[in-house]
Amino acid sequence: MKKIYLAGFDVFRPDAVEHGEYLKRLCEKVGFTGLYPLDNCAPPHLTGKALAQWICDANLQLIREANIVMANLNAFRGHEPDSGTVFEVGYGVALGHAVWAYTDEIRSLVAQVGSHEEQEAGRRRIVDDQGFTVEDFGLSLNLMIACTANVVQGDAQTCLAQIAASADAG
C-alpha cells in the first residue's frame, strides 16, 4: 500500500492529534496509509535542541518511508506557507517522491501580497510594501513549489481524491 506523508502546519492546531487521525482516515478511504508527524512519540527525557533534533530526524524518516508527500500549503502566520512544511516539500522533491500540495488560495502572489507597480530603468517591477519584488507569474505559490508539486485548490480530501485518480497512485 502506498504511503503518504501528511505535511503541514496542522501539527500546531489545538486538536492536532485528532486532526492527524482524521487525515489518516481520509487516506485509508482512498487506499493509502497516512504518515503523520505526530505519530512519532519523542522520548520524555529530551528537551530543547535535543528534542528538536529528534523530531526533525523522525519526520525525515517518515518522509523517506513515504511514496508521496501531501502538504497543506495554506498561508500560516502571514502570506506564505509554513516554512517547515515547505522544507518537507523540498525534501520530498529531492527524494523523487510525488509531491502534492493543497491550498484554498487561487489568487496570484501579486494579488495576495498587496503589491504595487514601480518603474526601474524602464522596466516594470511589482513590489511589496517593503520594496521587494513579488513574483508575477500568475501562480498562487512561489514558483519553486508551483513548478515541482501538483498544486490542488481545495482541502486535504480534494487533494487525496486527485492523488488517487492520478498516475502517482498506481
Coordinates of N, CA, C and O in Angstrom, one line a residue:
M1 N 0.8 -1.2 0.0 CA 0.0 0.0 0.0 C 0.9 1.2 0.0 O 1.9 1.3 0.7
K2 N 0.5 2.2 -0.8 CA 1.3 3.5 -0.9 C 1.1 4.2 0.4 O 0.1 4.2 1.0
K3 N 2.2 4.9 0.8 CA 2.2 5.7 2.0 C 2.4 7.2 1.6 O 3.2 7.6 0.8
I4 N 1.6 8.0 2.3 CA 1.6 9.4 2.1 C 2.0 10.1 3.4 O 1.4 10.0 4.4
Y5 N 3.1 10.9 3.3 CA 3.5 11.8 4.4 C 2.6 13.0 4.4 O 2.5 13.7 3.4
L6 N 2.0 13.3 5.5 CA 1.0 14.4 5.6 C 1.6 15.6 6.3 O 1.7 15.8 7.5
A7 N 2.2 16.4 5.4 CA 2.9 17.6 5.9 C 2.0 18.8 6.0 O 1.0 18.9 5.3
G8 N 2.3 19.6 7.0 CA 1.5 20.8 7.2 C 1.6 21.4 8.6 O 2.0 20.7 9.5
F9 N 1.1 22.6 8.7 CA 1.1 23.3 10.0 C 0.0 22.8 10.9 O -0.2 23.2 12.0
D10 N -0.7 21.8 10.4 CA -1.8 21.1 11.1 C -1.3 20.6 12.5 O -2.0 20.5 13.5
V11 N 0.0 20.3 12.6 CA 0.6 19.8 13.8 C 0.6 20.9 14.9 O 0.8 20.6 16.1
F12 N 0.3 22.1 14.6 CA 0.2 23.2 15.6 C -1.2 23.5 16.0 O -1.4 24.4 16.8
R13 N -2.2 22.8 15.4 CA -3.6 23.1 15.8 C -3.8 22.6 17.3 O -3.1 21.7 17.7
P14 N -4.7 23.2 17.9 CA -5.0 22.7 19.3 C -5.5 21.3 19.3 O -5.3 20.5 20.3
D15 N -6.1 20.8 18.2 CA -6.6 19.5 18.1 C -5.7 18.7 17.1 O -6.2 17.8 16.3
A16 N -4.4 18.9 17.2 CA -3.5 18.3 16.2 C -3.6 16.8 16.1 O -3.6 16.3 15.0
V17 N -3.6 16.1 17.2 CA -3.6 14.7 17.1 C -4.9 14.2 16.5 O -4.9 13.3 15.6
E18 N -6.0 14.7 16.9 CA -7.3 14.3 16.3 C -7.4 14.6 14.8 O -7.9 13.8 14.1
H19 N -6.8 15.8 14.5 CA -6.8 16.2 13.1 C -6.0 15.2 12.3 O -6.3 14.8 11.1
G20 N -4.9 14.8 12.8 CA -4.0 13.8 12.1 C -4.7 12.5 11.9 O -4.6 11.9 10.9
E21 N -5.5 12.1 12.9 CA -6.2 10.8 12.8 C -7.3 11.0 11.7 O -7.5 10.0 10.9
Y22 N -7.9 12.1 11.6 CA -8.9 12.4 10.5 C -8.2 12.3 9.2 O -8.7 11.7 8.2
L23 N -7.0 13.0 9.0 CA -6.3 12.9 7.8 C -5.9 11.5 7.4 O -6.0 11.1 6.2
K24 N -5.5 10.7 8.4 CA -5.2 9.3 8.1 C -6.4 8.5 7.7 O -6.3 7.6 6.8
R25 N -7.5 8.8 8.3 CA -8.8 8.1 7.9 C -9.1 8.4 6.4 O -9.5 7.6 5.6
L26 N -8.9 9.7 6.0 CA -9.2 10.1 4.7 C -8.2 9.3 3.7 O -8.7 8.9 2.6
C27 N -7.0 9.2 4.1 CA -6.0 8.4 3.3 C -6.5 7.0 3.1 O -6.5 6.4 2.0
E28 N -6.9 6.4 4.2 CA -7.4 5.0 4.2 C -8.6 4.8 3.2 O -8.7 3.8 2.5
K29 N -9.5 5.8 3.2 CA -10.7 5.7 2.3 C -10.3 5.6 0.9 O -11.1 5.1 0.1
V30 N -9.2 6.2 0.5 CA -8.8 6.1 -0.9 C -7.6 5.1 -1.2 O -7.0 5.2 -2.2
G31 N -7.3 4.3 -0.2 CA -6.4 3.2 -0.4 C -4.9 3.5 0.0 O -4.0 2.8 -0.5
F32 N -4.7 4.5 0.8 CA -3.3 4.9 1.2 C -3.2 4.7 2.7 O -4.1 4.8 3.5
T33 N -1.9 4.7 3.1 CA -1.6 4.8 4.5 C -1.0 6.2 4.8 O -0.1 6.6 4.1
G34 N -1.6 6.9 5.7 CA -1.2 8.2 6.0 C -0.1 8.2 7.1 O -0.3 7.5 8.1
L35 N 1.0 8.9 6.9 CA 2.0 9.0 7.9 C 2.0 10.5 8.4 O 2.3 11.4 7.7
Y36 N 1.7 10.7 9.7 CA 1.5 12.0 10.3 C 2.7 12.3 11.2 O 3.0 11.4 12.0
P37 N 3.2 13.5 11.2 CA 4.4 13.7 12.1 C 4.2 13.4 13.5 O 5.1 13.0 14.2
L38 N 2.9 13.6 14.0 CA 2.7 13.3 15.5 C 2.5 11.9 15.8 O 2.2 11.5 16.9
D39 N 2.6 11.0 14.7 CA 2.6 9.5 15.0 C 3.8 9.2 15.8 O 3.8 8.2 16.6
N40 N 4.9 9.9 15.7 CA 6.1 9.7 16.5 C 5.9 10.1 17.9 O 5.3 11.1 18.2
C41 N 6.5 9.4 18.8 CA 6.4 9.8 20.2 C 7.9 10.0 20.8 O 8.6 9.0 20.9
A42 N 8.2 11.2 21.0 CA 9.5 11.5 21.5 C 9.8 11.0 22.9 O 8.9 10.9 23.7
P43 N 11.0 10.6 23.1 CA 11.4 10.2 24.5 C 11.2 11.3 25.5 O 11.5 12.5 25.2
P44 N 10.6 11.0 26.6 CA 10.2 12.1 27.6 C 11.4 12.9 28.2 O 11.2 14.0 28.6
H45 N 12.6 12.3 28.2 CA 13.7 13.0 28.8 C 14.3 14.1 27.9 O 15.1 14.8 28.4
L46 N 13.9 14.1 26.6 CA 14.5 15.1 25.7 C 13.9 16.5 25.9 O 12.7 16.6 26.0
T47 N 14.7 17.5 25.8 CA 14.2 18.9 25.8 C 15.0 19.7 24.8 O 16.1 19.3 24.4
G48 N 14.6 20.9 24.6 CA 15.4 21.9 23.8 C 15.8 21.4 22.5 O 15.1 20.7 21.7
K49 N 17.1 21.7 22.2 CA 17.7 21.3 20.9 C 17.7 19.8 20.7 O 17.4 19.3 19.5
A50 N 17.9 19.0 21.7 CA 17.9 17.6 21.5 C 16.5 17.1 21.1 O 16.4 16.2 20.3
L51 N 15.5 17.6 21.7 CA 14.1 17.3 21.3 C 13.8 17.7 19.9 O 13.2 17.0 19.1
A52 N 14.2 18.9 19.5 CA 14.0 19.4 18.2 C 14.7 18.5 17.2 O 14.1 18.2 16.1
Q53 N 15.9 18.1 17.5 CA 16.7 17.2 16.6 C 16.0 15.9 16.4 O 15.9 15.3 15.3
W54 N 15.5 15.3 17.5 CA 14.8 14.0 17.5 C 13.5 14.2 16.6 O 13.3 13.3 15.7
I55 N 12.8 15.2 16.7 CA 11.6 15.4 15.9 C 12.0 15.6 14.5 O 11.3 14.9 13.6
C56 N 13.0 16.3 14.2 CA 13.5 16.5 12.8 C 13.8 15.2 12.2 O 13.4 14.8 11.1
D57 N 14.6 14.4 12.9 CA 15.1 13.1 12.4 C 13.9 12.2 12.2 O 13.9 11.4 11.1
A58 N 13.0 12.1 13.1 CA 11.8 11.3 13.0 C 10.9 11.6 11.8 O 10.5 10.8 11.0
N59 N 10.8 12.9 11.6 CA 9.9 13.4 10.4 C 10.6 13.1 9.1 O 10.0 12.7 8.1
L60 N 11.9 13.3 9.1 CA 12.7 12.9 7.8 C 12.6 11.5 7.5 O 12.4 11.1 6.4
Q61 N 12.6 10.6 8.6 CA 12.5 9.2 8.4 C 11.1 8.9 7.8 O 10.9 8.0 6.9
L62 N 10.0 9.5 8.3 CA 8.7 9.3 7.8 C 8.6 9.7 6.3 O 8.0 9.0 5.5
I63 N 9.2 10.8 6.0 CA 9.2 11.2 4.6 C 9.9 10.2 3.7 O 9.5 9.8 2.6
R64 N 11.0 9.6 4.2 CA 11.8 8.6 3.4 C 10.9 7.4 3.3 O 11.0 6.7 2.2
E65 N 10.1 7.0 4.3 CA 9.3 5.8 4.2 C 8.1 6.0 3.2 O 7.5 5.0 2.7
A66 N 7.7 7.2 3.0 CA 6.6 7.5 2.1 C 6.9 7.4 0.7 O 8.1 7.4 0.3
N67 N 5.8 7.3 -0.1 CA 6.0 7.3 -1.6 C 5.5 8.7 -2.1 O 5.9 9.1 -3.2
I68 N 4.7 9.3 -1.3 CA 4.1 10.6 -1.7 C 4.1 11.6 -0.6 O 4.0 11.1 0.6
V69 N 4.3 12.8 -0.8 CA 4.2 13.9 0.2 C 3.0 14.7 -0.2 O 2.9 15.1 -1.3
M70 N 2.1 14.9 0.8 CA 0.9 15.7 0.6 C 1.0 16.8 1.6 O 1.1 16.6 2.8
A71 N 1.0 18.1 1.1 CA 1.3 19.2 2.0 C 0.2 20.2 2.1 O -0.3 20.7 1.0
N72 N -0.2 20.7 3.3 CA -1.1 21.8 3.4 C -0.2 23.1 3.3 O 0.5 23.4 4.1
L73 N -0.4 23.7 2.2 CA 0.3 25.0 1.9 C -0.5 26.2 2.0 O -0.2 27.2 1.3
N74 N -1.5 26.2 2.8 CA -2.3 27.4 3.1 C -1.4 28.3 3.8 O -0.4 27.9 4.5
A75 N -1.7 29.6 3.8 CA -0.9 30.6 4.5 C -0.9 30.3 6.0 O -1.9 29.9 6.5
F76 N 0.3 30.5 6.6 CA 0.4 30.3 8.0 C 1.3 31.4 8.6 O 2.4 31.7 8.2
R77 N 0.7 32.1 9.5 CA 1.3 33.3 10.2 C 1.8 34.3 9.2 O 2.9 34.9 9.3
G78 N 1.0 34.6 8.1 CA 1.4 35.6 7.1 C 0.9 35.2 5.8 O -0.1 34.5 5.6
H79 N 1.6 35.6 4.7 CA 1.2 35.4 3.3 C 1.7 34.0 2.8 O 1.2 33.5 1.8
E80 N 2.7 33.5 3.4 CA 3.4 32.3 2.9 C 3.0 31.0 3.7 O 2.6 31.1 4.9
P81 N 3.2 29.8 3.1 CA 3.0 28.6 3.9 C 4.1 28.4 5.0 O 5.1 29.1 5.0
D82 N 3.8 27.5 5.9 CA 4.7 27.2 7.0 C 6.1 26.8 6.4 O 6.2 25.9 5.5
S83 N 7.2 27.4 7.0 CA 8.5 27.1 6.4 C 8.9 25.6 6.6 O 9.6 25.1 5.8
G84 N 8.5 25.0 7.7 CA 8.9 23.6 7.9 C 8.2 22.7 6.9 O 8.8 21.8 6.4
T85 N 7.0 23.0 6.6 CA 6.2 22.3 5.6 C 6.9 22.5 4.2 O 7.0 21.5 3.4
V86 N 7.3 23.7 3.9 CA 8.0 23.9 2.6 C 9.3 23.1 2.5 O 9.6 22.5 1.5
F87 N 10.0 23.0 3.7 CA 11.2 22.2 3.7 C 10.8 20.8 3.4 O 11.5 20.1 2.6
E88 N 9.8 20.3 4.0 CA 9.4 18.9 3.8 C 9.0 18.6 2.3 O 9.3 17.6 1.7
V89 N 8.3 19.6 1.7 CA 8.0 19.5 0.3 C 9.3 19.4 -0.5 O 9.5 18.5 -1.4
G90 N 10.3 20.3 -0.3 CA 11.6 20.2 -1.0 C 12.3 18.9 -0.8 O 12.9 18.3 -1.7
Y91 N 12.2 18.4 0.5 CA 12.9 17.1 0.8 C 12.2 16.0 0.0 O 12.9 15.1 -0.6
G92 N 10.9 16.0 -0.1 CA 10.2 15.0 -0.9 C 10.6 15.1 -2.4 O 10.8 14.1 -3.0
V93 N 10.7 16.3 -2.9 CA 11.1 16.5 -4.3 C 12.5 15.9 -4.5 O 12.8 15.2 -5.5
A94 N 13.4 16.2 -3.6 CA 14.8 15.8 -3.7 C 14.9 14.2 -3.6 O 15.7 13.7 -4.3
L95 N 13.9 13.6 -2.9 CA 13.9 12.1 -2.9 C 13.3 11.5 -4.1 O 13.3 10.3 -4.2
G96 N 12.7 12.3 -4.9 CA 12.0 11.8 -6.1 C 10.6 11.4 -5.9 O 10.0 10.7 -6.7
H97 N 10.0 11.8 -4.7 CA 8.6 11.4 -4.4 C 7.7 12.3 -5.2 O 8.0 13.4 -5.6
A98 N 6.5 11.8 -5.5 CA 5.4 12.6 -6.0 C 5.0 13.6 -4.9 O 4.9 13.1 -3.7
V99 N 4.9 14.8 -5.2 CA 4.6 15.8 -4.2 C 3.3 16.5 -4.6 O 3.2 17.0 -5.7
W100 N 2.3 16.5 -3.7 CA 1.1 17.2 -3.9 C 0.9 18.2 -2.8 O 1.3 18.0 -1.6
A101 N 0.3 19.3 -3.2 CA 0.0 20.4 -2.2 C -1.4 20.9 -2.4 O -1.9 20.8 -3.5
Y102 N -2.0 21.3 -1.3 CA -3.3 21.9 -1.4 C -3.4 23.2 -0.7 O -2.6 23.5 0.3
T103 N -4.2 24.1 -1.2 CA -4.3 25.4 -0.7 C -5.7 25.9 -1.1 O -6.2 25.6 -2.2
D104 N -6.3 26.8 -0.2 CA -7.6 27.4 -0.6 C -7.3 28.6 -1.5 O -8.3 29.1 -2.1
E105 N -6.1 29.1 -1.6 CA -5.8 30.3 -2.3 C -5.7 30.0 -3.8 O -5.0 29.1 -4.2
I106 N -6.4 30.8 -4.5 CA -6.4 30.8 -6.0 C -5.8 32.0 -6.6 O -5.4 32.1 -7.8
R107 N -5.7 33.1 -5.8 CA -5.2 34.4 -6.3 C -3.7 34.3 -6.5 O -3.0 33.5 -5.8
S108 N -3.2 35.1 -7.5 CA -1.7 35.1 -7.7 C -1.1 35.7 -6.5 O -1.7 36.4 -5.7
L109 N 0.3 35.5 -6.4 CA 1.0 36.1 -5.3 C 0.9 37.6 -5.3 O 0.8 38.3 -4.3
V110 N 0.9 38.2 -6.5 CA 0.7 39.7 -6.6 C -0.6 40.1 -6.0 O -0.6 41.1 -5.2
A111 N -1.7 39.4 -6.2 CA -3.0 39.7 -5.6 C -3.0 39.5 -4.1 O -3.6 40.2 -3.3
Q112 N -2.3 38.5 -3.6 CA -2.3 38.2 -2.2 C -1.5 39.2 -1.4 O -1.9 39.5 -0.2
V113 N -0.4 39.7 -1.9 CA 0.6 40.4 -1.1 C 0.2 41.9 -1.0 O 0.6 42.6 0.0
G114 N -0.7 42.4 -1.8 CA -1.0 43.8 -1.7 C 0.2 44.7 -2.3 O 0.6 45.6 -1.6
S115 N 0.6 44.3 -3.4 CA 1.8 45.0 -4.0 C 1.4 46.2 -4.9 O 0.2 46.4 -5.1
H116 N 2.4 46.8 -5.4 CA 2.2 48.0 -6.3 C 3.3 47.9 -7.4 O 4.3 47.3 -7.2
E117 N 3.1 48.7 -8.4 CA 4.0 48.7 -9.6 C 4.9 49.8 -9.5 O 4.6 50.9 -9.1
E118 N 6.2 49.6 -9.9 CA 7.2 50.6 -9.9 C 7.9 50.5 -11.3 O 7.9 49.4 -11.9
Q119 N 8.5 51.5 -11.7 CA 9.3 51.5 -12.9 C 10.8 51.7 -12.5 O 11.1 52.6 -11.7
E120 N 11.6 50.8 -13.0 CA 13.0 50.9 -12.6 C 13.8 50.6 -13.9 O 13.7 49.6 -14.5
A121 N 14.6 51.6 -14.3 CA 15.4 51.5 -15.5 C 14.6 51.1 -16.7 O 15.0 50.3 -17.5
G122 N 13.4 51.7 -16.8 CA 12.5 51.4 -17.9 C 11.8 50.0 -17.8 O 11.1 49.7 -18.8
R123 N 11.9 49.3 -16.7 CA 11.3 48.0 -16.6 C 10.2 48.1 -15.5 O 10.4 48.7 -14.4
R124 N 9.1 47.4 -15.8 CA 8.0 47.3 -14.8 C 8.4 46.3 -13.7 O 8.9 45.2 -14.0
R125 N 8.2 46.7 -12.5 CA 8.5 45.8 -11.4 C 7.4 45.9 -10.4 O 6.9 46.9 -10.0
I126 N 6.9 44.7 -9.9 CA 5.9 44.6 -8.9 C 6.6 44.4 -7.6 O 7.4 43.5 -7.4
V127 N 6.3 45.3 -6.6 CA 7.0 45.2 -5.3 C 6.0 45.2 -4.1 O 4.8 45.7 -4.3
D128 N 6.4 44.7 -3.0 CA 5.6 44.7 -1.8 C 5.8 45.9 -1.0 O 6.6 46.8 -1.4
D129 N 5.2 46.0 0.1 CA 5.3 47.2 1.0 C 6.7 47.5 1.5 O 7.1 48.6 1.9
Q130 N 7.6 46.5 1.4 CA 9.0 46.6 1.9 C 9.9 46.9 0.7 O 11.1 47.0 0.9
G131 N 9.4 46.9 -0.5 CA 10.2 47.2 -1.7 C 10.8 46.0 -2.3 O 11.6 46.1 -3.3
F132 N 10.4 44.8 -1.9 CA 10.9 43.5 -2.5 C 10.0 43.1 -3.7 O 8.8 43.3 -3.7
T133 N 10.7 42.6 -4.8 CA 10.0 42.2 -5.9 C 9.0 41.0 -5.6 O 9.4 40.1 -4.9
V134 N 7.8 41.1 -6.1 CA 6.9 40.0 -6.0 C 6.8 39.2 -7.3 O 6.7 39.9 -8.4
E135 N 6.9 37.9 -7.2 CA 6.8 37.1 -8.4 C 5.5 37.4 -9.2 O 4.5 37.4 -8.5
D136 N 5.6 37.6 -10.5 CA 4.4 37.9 -11.3 C 4.3 36.9 -12.4 O 4.3 37.2 -13.5
F137 N 4.1 35.6 -11.9 CA 3.9 34.5 -12.9 C 2.4 34.0 -12.9 O 2.1 33.0 -13.6
G138 N 1.6 34.7 -12.2 CA 0.2 34.3 -12.1 C -0.1 33.1 -11.2 O -1.1 32.4 -11.3
L139 N 0.9 32.7 -10.4 CA 0.9 31.5 -9.6 C 0.5 31.9 -8.2 O 0.8 32.9 -7.7
S140 N -0.2 31.0 -7.5 CA -0.7 31.2 -6.1 C 0.4 30.9 -5.1 O 0.2 31.3 -3.9
L141 N 1.4 30.2 -5.5 CA 2.5 29.9 -4.6 C 3.8 30.2 -5.3 O 3.9 30.4 -6.5
N142 N 4.9 30.3 -4.5 CA 6.2 30.6 -5.1 C 6.5 29.6 -6.2 O 6.2 28.4 -6.1
L143 N 7.2 30.0 -7.2 CA 7.5 29.2 -8.4 C 8.2 27.9 -8.1 O 8.0 26.9 -8.8
M144 N 9.0 27.9 -7.1 CA 9.8 26.7 -6.7 C 8.8 25.6 -6.2 O 9.1 24.4 -6.4
I145 N 7.7 25.9 -5.6 CA 6.7 25.0 -5.2 C 5.8 24.7 -6.4 O 5.5 23.5 -6.8
A146 N 5.3 25.7 -7.1 CA 4.3 25.6 -8.1 C 4.8 24.8 -9.3 O 4.1 24.1 -10.0
C147 N 6.1 24.8 -9.5 CA 6.7 24.1 -10.6 C 7.2 22.7 -10.3 O 7.7 22.0 -11.2
T148 N 7.2 22.3 -9.0 CA 7.7 21.0 -8.6 C 6.6 20.1 -8.0 O 6.9 18.9 -7.8
A149 N 5.5 20.7 -7.6 CA 4.5 20.0 -6.9 C 3.2 20.1 -7.7 O 3.0 21.0 -8.5
N150 N 2.3 19.1 -7.5 CA 1.0 19.1 -8.1 C 0.1 19.9 -7.1 O -0.1 19.5 -6.0
V151 N -0.2 21.1 -7.5 CA -1.0 22.0 -6.6 C -2.5 21.9 -6.9 O -2.9 22.1 -8.0
V152 N -3.2 21.7 -5.8 CA -4.6 21.5 -5.9 C -5.3 22.6 -5.1 O -4.9 22.9 -4.0
Q153 N -6.3 23.3 -5.7 CA -7.1 24.3 -5.0 C -8.2 23.5 -4.2 O -9.0 22.8 -4.8
G154 N -8.1 23.6 -2.9 CA -9.1 22.9 -2.1 C -8.5 22.4 -0.8 O -7.5 22.9 -0.4
D155 N -9.1 21.4 -0.2 CA -8.7 20.8 1.1 C -8.0 19.5 0.9 O -7.8 19.0 -0.2
A156 N -7.7 18.9 2.0 CA -7.0 17.6 2.0 C -7.8 16.5 1.3 O -7.2 15.7 0.5
Q157 N -9.1 16.5 1.5 CA -9.9 15.5 0.9 C -9.9 15.6 -0.7 O -9.8 14.7 -1.4
T158 N -10.0 16.9 -1.1 CA -10.0 17.2 -2.6 C -8.6 16.7 -3.1 O -8.5 16.1 -4.2
C159 N -7.6 17.0 -2.4 CA -6.2 16.6 -2.9 C -6.1 15.1 -2.9 O -5.6 14.6 -3.9
L160 N -6.5 14.4 -1.9 CA -6.4 13.0 -1.9 C -7.2 12.3 -3.0 O -6.7 11.4 -3.6
A161 N -8.3 12.9 -3.3 CA -9.1 12.4 -4.5 C -8.3 12.5 -5.8 O -8.3 11.6 -6.6
Q162 N -7.7 13.6 -5.9 CA -6.9 13.8 -7.1 C -5.6 12.9 -7.2 O -5.2 12.4 -8.2
I163 N -5.0 12.7 -6.0 CA -3.9 11.8 -5.9 C -4.4 10.4 -6.3 O -3.7 9.7 -7.2
A164 N -5.5 9.9 -5.8 CA -6.0 8.6 -6.0 C -6.3 8.4 -7.5 O -6.2 7.3 -8.1
A165 N -6.8 9.5 -8.2 CA -7.1 9.4 -9.6 C -6.0 9.6 -10.5 O -6.1 9.3 -11.7
S166 N -4.8 9.9 -10.0 CA -3.6 10.1 -10.8 C -2.8 8.9 -11.0 O -2.9 7.9 -10.4
A167 N -1.8 9.1 -11.9 CA -0.8 8.0 -12.2 C 0.1 7.8 -11.0 O 0.6 6.7 -10.8
D168 N 0.2 8.8 -10.1 CA 1.0 8.6 -8.9 C 0.5 7.5 -8.0 O 1.2 7.0 -7.1
A169 N -0.8 7.3 -8.0 CA -1.4 6.3 -7.2 C -1.1 4.9 -7.6 O -1.2 4.0 -6.7
G170 N -0.7 4.7 -8.8 CA -0.5 3.3 -9.3 C 0.8 2.8 -9.1 O 1.7 2.6 -8.6

